[in-house]
Short mmCIF file of C-alpha atoms in Angstrom, two decimals:
data_model
loop_
_atom_site.label_atom_id
_atom_site.label_comp_id
_atom_site.label_asym_id
_atom_site.label_seq_id
_atom_site.Cartn_x
_atom_site.Cartn_y
_atom_site.Cartn_z
CA MET A 1 -34.69 15.03 49.56
CA THR A 2 -34.89 18.75 48.87
CA THR A 3 -37.55 21.06 50.23
CA ASP A 4 -39.55 23.80 48.62
CA ALA A 5 -41.04 25.49 51.68
CA PRO A 6 -40.91 29.30 51.75
CA LEU A 7 -37.74 30.71 53.27
CA VAL A 8 -37.75 32.60 56.55
CA GLU A 9 -38.05 36.31 55.80
CA LEU A 10 -34.98 38.17 56.95
CA LEU A 11 -35.50 40.68 59.73
CA PRO A 12 -34.97 44.33 58.73
CA ASN A 13 -31.94 44.51 61.01
CA VAL A 14 -30.41 41.47 59.31
CA LYS A 15 -31.03 42.95 55.87
CA ALA A 16 -29.35 46.17 56.99
CA PHE A 17 -26.47 44.27 58.58
CA ILE A 18 -25.56 42.40 55.40
CA GLY A 19 -26.52 45.27 53.12
CA GLU A 20 -23.49 47.42 53.89
CA LYS A 21 -19.81 46.60 53.94
CA ARG A 22 -18.90 45.42 57.41
CA LYS A 23 -16.09 46.79 59.58
CA MET A 24 -13.78 45.26 62.19
CA LEU A 25 -13.71 46.13 65.89
CA ILE A 26 -10.29 47.39 67.02
CA ASP A 27 -9.80 49.36 70.25
CA GLY A 28 -13.53 50.05 70.52
CA LYS A 29 -13.74 51.54 67.04
CA TRP A 30 -15.27 50.11 63.86
CA VAL A 31 -12.64 50.28 61.14
CA THR A 32 -11.96 48.99 57.64
CA ALA A 33 -8.73 47.18 56.77
CA LYS A 34 -5.76 49.50 56.38
CA SER A 35 -5.39 48.18 52.85
CA GLY A 36 -8.93 49.27 52.05
CA GLU A 37 -9.66 45.80 50.67
CA PHE A 38 -12.73 43.64 51.29
CA PHE A 39 -13.58 40.02 50.56
CA GLU A 40 -16.89 38.50 49.53
CA VAL A 41 -19.11 36.53 51.89
CA VAL A 42 -21.08 33.83 50.06
CA ASN A 43 -24.41 32.14 50.80
CA PRO A 44 -23.55 28.41 50.53
CA ALA A 45 -27.13 27.54 49.62
CA THR A 46 -26.90 29.54 46.38
CA GLY A 47 -23.25 30.41 45.81
CA GLU A 48 -24.25 34.08 45.68
CA VAL A 49 -22.43 36.95 47.37
CA ILE A 50 -24.43 38.28 50.32
CA ALA A 51 -21.99 40.57 52.14
CA HIS A 52 -18.47 42.00 52.25
CA ALA A 53 -15.97 41.99 55.14
CA PRO A 54 -12.61 43.73 55.56
CA SER A 55 -9.56 41.83 54.33
CA GLY A 56 -7.37 42.43 57.36
CA GLY A 57 -3.61 42.05 57.20
CA LYS A 58 -0.50 42.44 59.32
CA ALA A 59 -1.01 46.16 59.91
CA ASP A 60 -4.50 45.51 61.26
CA VAL A 61 -3.19 42.68 63.43
CA ASP A 62 -0.53 45.01 64.85
CA ALA A 63 -3.18 47.63 65.69
CA ALA A 64 -5.48 45.07 67.33
CA VAL A 65 -2.71 43.48 69.40
CA ALA A 66 -1.48 46.91 70.50
CA ALA A 67 -5.01 47.78 71.64
CA ALA A 68 -5.34 44.50 73.54
CA LYS A 69 -1.95 45.03 75.17
CA ARG A 70 -2.89 48.54 76.34
CA ALA A 71 -6.21 47.26 77.65
CA PHE A 72 -4.47 44.50 79.57
CA GLU A 73 -1.63 46.56 81.02
CA SER A 74 -3.34 49.85 81.78
CA GLY A 75 -7.00 49.54 80.82
CA PRO A 76 -9.98 48.95 83.08
CA TRP A 77 -10.49 45.26 82.29
CA GLY A 78 -7.73 44.10 84.62
CA LYS A 79 -8.68 46.58 87.34
CA ILE A 80 -12.40 46.03 87.79
CA THR A 81 -13.50 43.57 90.44
CA PRO A 82 -14.12 39.94 89.52
CA ALA A 83 -17.80 40.42 90.36
CA GLU A 84 -18.15 43.33 87.94
CA ARG A 85 -16.32 41.39 85.25
CA GLY A 86 -18.77 38.56 85.79
CA LYS A 87 -21.75 40.90 85.45
CA ILE A 88 -20.49 42.14 82.08
CA ILE A 89 -19.94 38.59 80.81
CA TRP A 90 -23.40 37.59 82.05
CA ARG A 91 -24.90 40.53 80.13
CA ILE A 92 -23.30 39.22 76.96
CA GLY A 93 -25.31 36.03 77.41
CA ASP A 94 -28.51 37.98 78.05
CA LEU A 95 -27.98 40.08 74.93
CA ILE A 96 -27.27 37.02 72.79
CA MET A 97 -30.74 35.79 73.69
CA LYS A 98 -32.20 39.24 73.06
CA TYR A 99 -30.81 39.05 69.51
CA GLN A 100 -31.51 35.33 69.15
CA GLU A 101 -33.43 35.55 65.88
CA GLU A 102 -30.95 37.93 64.26
CA LEU A 103 -28.03 35.69 65.17
CA ALA A 104 -29.87 32.55 64.04
CA GLN A 105 -30.68 34.12 60.68
CA LEU A 106 -27.07 35.20 60.19
CA GLU A 107 -25.84 31.68 61.00
CA ALA A 108 -28.34 30.07 58.64
CA LEU A 109 -27.52 32.52 55.88
CA ASP A 110 -23.75 32.55 56.28
CA ASN A 111 -22.97 28.97 57.34
CA GLY A 112 -25.98 27.25 55.76
CA LYS A 113 -27.08 25.39 58.88
CA PRO A 114 -30.83 24.88 59.50
CA ILE A 115 -32.28 27.90 61.24
CA SER A 116 -34.16 25.61 63.62
CA VAL A 117 -30.81 24.26 64.82
CA ALA A 118 -29.22 27.70 65.00
CA ARG A 119 -32.09 28.99 67.15
CA ALA A 120 -32.25 26.03 69.52
CA ALA A 121 -28.59 25.03 69.74
CA ASP A 122 -25.97 27.50 68.49
CA VAL A 123 -27.47 30.67 69.94
CA VAL A 124 -28.72 29.15 73.19
CA LEU A 125 -25.49 27.27 73.91
CA ALA A 126 -23.45 30.41 73.19
CA ALA A 127 -25.51 32.40 75.69
CA GLU A 128 -25.24 29.65 78.31
CA LEU A 129 -21.48 29.44 77.80
CA PHE A 130 -20.97 33.11 78.65
CA GLN A 131 -23.22 32.85 81.69
CA TYR A 132 -21.48 29.72 82.95
CA MET A 133 -18.11 31.43 82.59
CA ALA A 134 -19.41 34.58 84.29
CA GLY A 135 -19.89 32.57 87.47
CA TRP A 136 -16.22 31.58 87.58
CA CYS A 137 -14.92 35.16 87.74
CA THR A 138 -15.17 35.23 91.53
CA LYS A 139 -13.86 31.69 92.03
CA LEU A 140 -10.47 31.64 90.29
CA ASP A 141 -8.50 31.54 93.51
CA GLY A 142 -5.02 30.54 94.52
CA ARG A 143 -4.31 28.55 97.68
CA VAL A 144 -2.20 28.66 100.82
CA LEU A 145 0.71 26.19 100.85
CA ASN A 146 2.05 24.24 103.83
CA LEU A 147 5.83 24.24 103.36
CA SER A 148 8.18 21.59 104.71
CA VAL A 149 11.45 23.51 104.51
CA PRO A 150 14.10 22.82 107.20
CA TYR A 151 13.35 24.59 110.44
CA THR A 152 15.32 27.75 111.19
CA PRO A 153 14.90 29.17 114.70
CA GLY A 154 12.94 32.39 114.66
CA VAL A 155 11.91 32.14 110.99
CA GLU A 156 8.54 31.13 109.66
CA TYR A 157 7.21 31.12 106.13
CA HIS A 158 3.90 32.05 104.53
CA ALA A 159 3.49 30.71 101.02
CA TYR A 160 0.59 30.94 98.63
CA THR A 161 -0.26 30.85 94.94
CA ARG A 162 -1.90 33.43 92.73
CA ARG A 163 -3.71 32.67 89.49
CA GLU A 164 -3.09 35.47 87.01
CA PRO A 165 -4.27 36.00 83.42
CA VAL A 166 -1.69 35.14 80.76
CA GLY A 167 -2.16 38.47 78.97
CA VAL A 168 -3.05 39.11 75.34
CA VAL A 169 -4.67 36.08 73.73
CA ALA A 170 -4.96 35.43 70.00
CA GLN A 171 -8.03 33.37 69.13
CA ILE A 172 -8.65 31.91 65.68
CA ILE A 173 -12.00 30.20 65.17
CA PRO A 174 -13.47 27.96 62.43
CA TRP A 175 -16.47 28.26 60.15
CA ASN A 176 -18.54 25.25 61.25
CA PHE A 177 -19.99 26.82 64.43
CA PRO A 178 -19.11 30.50 64.02
CA LEU A 179 -21.06 31.95 66.95
CA LEU A 180 -20.62 29.03 69.32
CA MET A 181 -16.86 28.74 68.74
CA ALA A 182 -16.51 32.47 69.41
CA ALA A 183 -18.31 31.96 72.71
CA TRP A 184 -16.19 28.92 73.63
CA LYS A 185 -13.07 31.03 73.18
CA LEU A 186 -14.13 34.45 74.46
CA GLY A 187 -16.03 33.42 77.57
CA PRO A 188 -13.17 31.83 79.55
CA ALA A 189 -10.56 34.28 78.28
CA LEU A 190 -12.59 37.23 79.54
CA ALA A 191 -13.49 35.50 82.80
CA SER A 192 -9.76 34.97 83.38
CA GLY A 193 -9.04 38.67 82.91
CA CYS A 194 -7.23 38.28 79.58
CA THR A 195 -7.69 40.58 76.62
CA VAL A 196 -8.35 39.16 73.18
CA VAL A 197 -7.75 39.55 69.47
CA MET A 198 -10.06 37.15 67.64
CA LYS A 199 -9.84 36.37 63.94
CA LEU A 200 -13.10 35.13 62.48
CA ALA A 201 -13.24 32.52 59.74
CA GLU A 202 -13.30 34.21 56.34
CA GLU A 203 -16.12 31.92 55.20
CA THR A 204 -18.45 32.93 58.05
CA PRO A 205 -17.68 36.32 59.62
CA LEU A 206 -21.21 37.68 60.05
CA SER A 207 -22.36 36.34 63.43
CA GLY A 208 -18.98 37.11 64.97
CA LEU A 209 -19.21 40.72 63.88
CA LYS A 210 -22.72 40.90 65.33
CA LEU A 211 -21.33 39.42 68.56
CA ALA A 212 -18.75 42.21 68.61
CA GLU A 213 -21.60 44.73 68.62
CA ILE A 214 -23.24 42.81 71.45
CA MET A 215 -20.05 42.90 73.51
CA GLN A 216 -19.86 46.65 73.18
CA GLU A 217 -23.48 46.92 74.26
CA ALA A 218 -22.74 44.69 77.25
CA GLY A 219 -20.04 47.10 78.43
CA VAL A 220 -16.82 45.31 77.49
CA PRO A 221 -14.17 48.08 77.64
CA ASP A 222 -12.44 49.33 74.51
CA GLY A 223 -9.54 47.12 73.51
CA ALA A 224 -10.43 44.22 75.79
CA VAL A 225 -11.92 42.38 72.80
CA ASN A 226 -10.85 43.09 69.23
CA ILE A 227 -12.57 41.25 66.38
CA ILE A 228 -10.80 41.12 63.01
CA THR A 229 -11.51 39.48 59.67
CA GLY A 230 -9.19 38.23 56.97
CA PHE A 231 -7.51 35.18 55.50
CA GLY A 232 -5.31 32.70 57.30
CA GLU A 233 -2.10 33.45 55.44
CA THR A 234 -2.31 37.24 55.65
CA CYS A 235 -4.19 37.76 58.92
CA GLY A 236 -4.15 34.57 61.00
CA ALA A 237 -0.46 33.81 60.52
CA PRO A 238 0.84 37.22 61.68
CA LEU A 239 -1.56 37.08 64.62
CA ALA A 240 -0.29 33.67 65.76
CA ALA A 241 3.32 34.81 65.43
CA HIS A 242 2.92 38.26 67.00
CA PRO A 243 5.52 38.86 69.74
CA ASP A 244 3.04 40.63 72.05
CA VAL A 245 0.62 37.70 72.03
CA ALA A 246 1.09 35.51 75.10
CA LYS A 247 -1.18 32.66 74.10
CA VAL A 248 -2.84 31.31 70.94
CA ALA A 249 -6.14 29.40 70.96
CA PHE A 250 -7.02 27.77 67.65
CA THR A 251 -9.86 25.57 66.46
CA GLY A 252 -9.62 24.10 62.97
CA SER A 253 -7.85 21.47 60.93
CA THR A 254 -4.91 19.46 62.24
CA GLU A 255 -2.85 20.64 59.27
CA VAL A 256 -3.30 24.31 60.17
CA GLY A 257 -2.94 23.53 63.87
CA LYS A 258 0.59 22.29 63.22
CA LEU A 259 1.38 25.57 61.45
CA ILE A 260 0.02 27.50 64.44
CA ALA A 261 2.22 25.49 66.79
CA ARG A 262 5.30 26.20 64.67
CA ALA A 263 4.53 29.92 64.56
CA ALA A 264 4.07 30.05 68.32
CA SER A 265 7.28 28.12 68.99
CA ASN A 266 9.51 31.06 68.11
CA ASP A 267 8.80 32.73 71.43
CA LEU A 268 7.26 29.78 73.27
CA LYS A 269 3.71 31.11 73.40
CA LYS A 270 1.17 29.04 75.22
CA VAL A 271 -0.98 27.18 72.67
CA THR A 272 -4.26 25.30 72.81
CA LEU A 273 -5.50 23.46 69.74
CA GLU A 274 -8.88 21.88 69.08
CA LEU A 275 -8.35 20.02 65.82
CA GLY A 276 -9.68 17.27 63.58
CA GLY A 277 -11.22 13.91 64.23
CA LYS A 278 -12.17 10.58 62.75
CA SER A 279 -14.32 9.39 65.59
CA PRO A 280 -15.31 5.76 66.16
CA ASN A 281 -18.95 5.02 66.97
CA ILE A 282 -19.59 1.45 68.15
CA ILE A 283 -22.93 -0.36 68.15
CA LEU A 284 -23.07 -3.72 69.95
CA ASN A 285 -25.56 -6.52 69.34
CA ASP A 286 -27.41 -5.76 72.57
CA ALA A 287 -27.90 -2.05 71.85
CA ASP A 288 -31.37 -0.54 71.86
CA LEU A 289 -31.61 0.12 68.13
CA ASN A 290 -34.49 2.53 68.60
CA ILE A 291 -31.89 4.75 70.26
CA ALA A 292 -28.73 3.69 68.47
CA ILE A 293 -29.87 4.07 64.85
CA PRO A 294 -31.18 7.68 65.01
CA SER A 295 -28.36 8.67 67.37
CA ALA A 296 -25.67 7.27 65.05
CA ALA A 297 -27.31 9.08 62.14
CA ASN A 298 -27.27 12.33 64.10
CA ALA A 299 -23.65 11.68 65.05
CA ILE A 300 -22.61 12.08 61.42
CA PHE A 301 -25.31 14.17 59.75
CA PHE A 302 -25.55 16.87 62.43
CA ASN A 303 -24.27 20.20 61.08
CA HIS A 304 -23.90 18.57 57.63
CA GLY A 305 -21.12 16.38 58.99
CA GLN A 306 -19.00 19.50 59.45
CA CYS A 307 -18.30 18.65 63.06
CA CYS A 308 -14.81 17.82 64.29
CA CYS A 309 -16.09 15.03 66.54
CA ALA A 310 -18.58 13.59 64.02
CA GLY A 311 -19.10 9.84 64.38
CA SER A 312 -17.69 9.18 60.94
CA ARG A 313 -16.40 5.62 61.47
CA LEU A 314 -19.29 3.38 62.44
CA PHE A 315 -18.43 -0.06 63.84
CA ILE A 316 -21.43 -2.39 63.98
CA GLN A 317 -21.46 -5.85 65.52
CA GLU A 318 -22.43 -8.47 62.95
CA GLY A 319 -25.69 -9.50 64.63
CA VAL A 320 -27.27 -6.07 63.99
CA TYR A 321 -25.14 -4.85 61.09
CA ASP A 322 -27.74 -5.19 58.34
CA GLU A 323 -30.51 -3.63 60.41
CA VAL A 324 -28.38 -0.68 61.51
CA VAL A 325 -27.07 0.06 58.02
CA ALA A 326 -30.58 -0.15 56.58
CA GLY A 327 -31.94 2.11 59.31
CA ILE A 328 -29.30 4.82 58.94
CA ALA A 329 -29.54 4.65 55.14
CA GLU A 330 -33.31 5.12 55.40
CA ILE A 331 -32.82 8.20 57.58
CA ALA A 332 -30.26 9.53 55.09
CA ARG A 333 -32.55 9.06 52.12
CA ASN A 334 -35.43 10.83 53.84
CA MET A 335 -33.58 13.80 55.30
CA LYS A 336 -34.81 17.16 54.06
CA VAL A 337 -31.81 18.81 52.45
CA GLY A 338 -32.18 22.48 51.65
CA PRO A 339 -31.24 26.09 52.48
CA GLY A 340 -30.70 26.96 56.10
CA LEU A 341 -33.44 29.58 55.94
CA ASP A 342 -36.00 26.94 54.97
CA PRO A 343 -37.68 26.14 58.32
CA THR A 344 -38.24 22.51 57.29
CA THR A 345 -34.60 21.86 56.37
CA GLU A 346 -32.88 19.12 58.36
CA MET A 347 -29.49 19.37 56.65
CA GLY A 348 -28.08 22.37 54.81
CA PRO A 349 -25.24 22.81 52.33
CA LEU A 350 -21.53 22.48 52.88
CA VAL A 351 -19.96 25.81 53.69
CA SER A 352 -18.09 26.57 50.47
CA GLN A 353 -17.07 25.46 47.01
CA VAL A 354 -13.74 24.36 48.46
CA GLN A 355 -15.45 22.12 50.99
CA PHE A 356 -17.89 20.80 48.38
CA ASP A 357 -14.99 19.84 46.11
CA ARG A 358 -13.16 18.20 49.00
CA VAL A 359 -16.10 16.03 50.03
CA SER A 360 -16.93 15.19 46.41
CA GLY A 361 -13.33 14.06 45.96
CA PHE A 362 -13.64 11.68 48.89
CA LEU A 363 -16.85 10.21 47.46
CA LYS A 364 -15.10 9.59 44.15
CA SER A 365 -12.16 7.98 45.92
CA GLY A 366 -14.57 5.62 47.68
CA ILE A 367 -15.97 4.48 44.35
CA ASP A 368 -12.51 4.17 42.82
CA GLN A 369 -11.30 2.04 45.74
CA GLY A 370 -14.27 -0.33 45.58
CA ALA A 371 -16.63 0.90 48.30
CA SER A 372 -20.43 0.83 47.98
CA PHE A 373 -23.07 3.41 48.85
CA ALA A 374 -26.06 2.30 50.90
CA ALA A 375 -27.37 5.87 50.60
CA GLY A 376 -26.27 9.15 49.07
CA GLY A 377 -22.95 9.61 47.36
CA ALA A 378 -23.93 12.45 45.05
CA ARG A 379 -24.69 16.13 44.80
CA VAL A 380 -28.17 17.40 45.63
CA GLY A 381 -29.64 19.99 43.23
CA ASP A 382 -27.83 22.10 40.69
CA LYS A 383 -26.87 25.16 42.75
CA GLY A 384 -25.27 25.69 46.11
CA TYR A 385 -22.96 23.25 47.86
CA PHE A 386 -25.33 20.42 48.76
CA VAL A 387 -24.15 16.83 49.19
CA ALA A 388 -26.57 14.03 50.04
CA PRO A 389 -26.14 12.34 53.43
CA THR A 390 -24.07 9.29 52.60
CA VAL A 391 -23.59 5.81 54.08
CA ILE A 392 -20.59 3.87 52.73
CA THR A 393 -20.25 0.09 53.05
CA ASN A 394 -17.70 -2.48 51.86
CA VAL A 395 -14.89 -0.36 53.24
CA ARG A 396 -11.36 -1.45 53.97
CA GLU A 397 -8.96 0.08 56.46
CA ASP A 398 -6.66 1.31 53.69
CA MET A 399 -9.35 3.43 51.99
CA LYS A 400 -9.16 7.22 52.13
CA VAL A 401 -12.80 7.46 53.22
CA TYR A 402 -11.96 5.28 56.22
CA GLN A 403 -8.64 6.86 57.17
CA GLU A 404 -8.96 10.61 56.53
CA GLU A 405 -11.23 13.28 57.96
CA ILE A 406 -13.87 14.08 55.33
CA PHE A 407 -15.71 16.81 57.24
CA GLY A 408 -18.97 16.17 55.45
CA PRO A 409 -22.13 14.05 55.88
CA VAL A 410 -20.35 10.79 55.07
CA VAL A 411 -20.11 7.74 57.36
CA THR A 412 -18.32 4.44 56.79
CA ALA A 413 -19.92 1.27 58.18
CA THR A 414 -17.60 -1.56 59.29
CA ARG A 415 -18.76 -4.96 60.51
CA PHE A 416 -17.06 -6.61 63.51
CA LYS A 417 -17.56 -9.97 65.22
CA ASP A 418 -16.63 -9.59 68.88
CA ALA A 419 -16.24 -6.68 71.30
CA ASP A 420 -12.61 -7.57 71.92
CA ASP A 421 -9.10 -6.22 71.56
CA GLU A 422 -9.39 -6.24 67.77
CA LEU A 423 -12.41 -3.93 67.90
CA LEU A 424 -10.53 -1.51 70.16
CA ARG A 425 -7.50 -1.71 67.87
CA MET A 426 -9.66 -0.64 64.92
CA ALA A 427 -11.38 2.08 66.91
CA ASN A 428 -8.06 3.55 68.06
CA ASP A 429 -6.15 3.02 64.81
CA THR A 430 -6.18 6.67 63.78
CA ILE A 431 -4.03 9.74 64.30
CA TYR A 432 -7.06 11.44 65.86
CA GLY A 433 -8.67 11.16 69.27
CA LEU A 434 -11.45 13.69 69.70
CA GLY A 435 -14.77 11.89 70.15
CA GLY A 436 -16.32 8.45 70.18
CA GLY A 437 -19.43 6.55 71.12
CA VAL A 438 -20.68 3.17 72.23
CA TYR A 439 -24.23 1.77 72.27
CA THR A 440 -25.07 -1.16 74.53
CA ARG A 441 -27.51 -2.17 77.27
CA ASP A 442 -24.62 -3.73 79.24
CA ILE A 443 -23.36 -0.99 81.54
CA SER A 444 -20.20 -2.94 82.35
CA LYS A 445 -19.27 -3.25 78.68
CA ALA A 446 -20.08 0.40 78.14
CA HIS A 447 -17.67 1.62 80.81
CA LYS A 448 -14.93 -0.82 79.86
CA ILE A 449 -15.04 0.21 76.20
CA ALA A 450 -15.28 3.92 77.09
CA ALA A 451 -12.14 3.58 79.21
CA ARG A 452 -10.18 2.10 76.30
CA ILE A 453 -11.28 4.45 73.50
CA ARG A 454 -8.43 6.96 73.18
CA THR A 455 -10.49 10.11 72.77
CA GLY A 456 -11.23 13.24 74.76
CA THR A 457 -14.98 12.54 74.91
CA VAL A 458 -16.93 9.29 74.82
CA TRP A 459 -20.71 9.27 74.62
CA ILE A 460 -22.64 6.19 75.78
CA ASN A 461 -26.06 5.55 74.22
CA THR A 462 -26.08 9.11 72.93
CA TYR A 463 -23.87 11.43 70.86
CA ASN A 464 -23.10 15.13 70.34
CA ILE A 465 -24.18 16.24 73.81
CA PHE A 466 -22.33 19.38 74.86
CA ASP A 467 -22.54 21.51 77.97
CA ALA A 468 -20.57 24.47 79.26
CA SER A 469 -19.58 22.44 82.33
CA MET A 470 -18.24 19.44 80.35
CA PRO A 471 -14.62 19.69 79.13
CA PHE A 472 -14.06 19.10 75.42
CA GLY A 473 -10.81 18.43 73.61
CA GLY A 474 -8.67 15.79 72.00
CA PHE A 475 -6.03 13.14 72.43
CA LYS A 476 -3.24 12.56 69.90
CA GLN A 477 -3.39 14.83 66.83
CA SER A 478 -6.84 16.10 67.77
CA GLY A 479 -5.24 18.80 69.84
CA TRP A 480 -3.87 20.23 73.09
CA GLY A 481 -5.88 21.46 76.05
CA ARG A 482 -9.59 21.57 76.81
CA GLU A 483 -12.49 23.88 76.06
CA MET A 484 -15.30 24.46 78.58
CA GLY A 485 -15.61 23.28 82.15
CA VAL A 486 -13.26 24.39 84.90
CA GLU A 487 -10.38 22.79 82.97
CA VAL A 488 -10.52 25.53 80.34
CA PHE A 489 -8.99 28.03 82.77
CA ASN A 490 -5.71 26.15 82.63
CA ASN A 491 -5.47 27.67 79.14
CA TYR A 492 -5.76 31.28 80.26
CA LEU A 493 -4.23 31.50 83.75
CA GLU A 494 -0.66 31.42 85.01
CA THR A 495 0.12 30.11 88.50
CA LYS A 496 2.51 32.27 90.54
CA SER A 497 4.05 31.09 93.83
CA VAL A 498 4.70 33.70 96.52
CA CYS A 499 6.86 32.85 99.55
CA VAL A 500 7.26 35.26 102.45
CA GLY A 501 9.82 34.91 105.20
CA LEU A 502 8.22 35.94 108.50
CA GLY A 503 11.37 36.65 110.44
#
């Protein structure tokens, strides 16, 4: 269902921001690409060009990494006290909320997501992430060790550990949550004392460039954070392979994640990867369907299905199968699909023509392989990259729509008889292991199933709940390492042992 409500009027500052060719932030200065080239930024709701960003390349990467290296080795970021570092990071969060409407409009315009979601979720969670990480700056301590070395008369030992920043970090973020993913990466890296070169997704660079302005306003020293724009092959690849980068943090597809890992292997960089998913979502006969049906719909249709942990494989016990499928299909048919700047929109467009073609190809494959559509399955409107929220039934385990990550608002519904080993086999029979869910009133069943789902996060009687304190990451080919929580600092800190002979 499309909407025809009037669009949110862009703020003057937003109009000015997109009205001129943007620049990158390198060593505290706003610069164009050394090649002088720009690329077009497209509004996915219309397919029209709305802005231009620099097409950065290897020379720009070299300049940004050199700036980050200077800032780390001799700049003020590594010399200020942890408390002062925390105050700066906290100010970033405050300023994100100060510019909440500008950032929300840029996200809705650039990514296509509903502005109501951008205001309430993306912007707020980004601010909270920085402020959560700010509190850790004064708490990243080492510890004193009690050694058990053989006794030597007259000699004692004092041993302890230090936790030190890894150095220059390359961060490459995706287009599905542009602002929030930037926060997930930058917050812990800065709290750890690292310096950063971040490459924004070429599809959605606008909110990240606004965030770069905010970081300057917050007092982040020159060179501590460098924000660059460009394409994966010409900008991301040389950044991941750069010899002066100590660690790479990447969020994106599993296919590209493998390329990142290969590039980093030449000099054994540290790597964290948050990659794809094909998450199982299980509804048992005893589930509260008033909770399970809308939650399972949100699990797949949130952010247009462009969510790495989307609940895209729905397993429904046979006693409630028909009711659940009918309920989710009804939600799908009645969702308001429209531009992100329409305040009544519930689901916006896919991010690009490439993504639209990809999802459309999966829908065609479902038809060709004999699946049925309980809802959706087609384009919405005649402009922009809109796909109707889709529920697929009559699926088999060998179908592409069942096996592969679609990254769109498409869910497969599979019937099962018993909550037994066969159910868990189906749930875990995937190369991915990022998210999953289970709905039941039986708390014992819930915990037993959660323990056996091979994913980094399991939600029980809910889905898509995120918090800065809750670690997020994947098993199997869904990635390495964790975002958020105290666990994230394992990505950005080295542990050094110091042993002193007290003769």
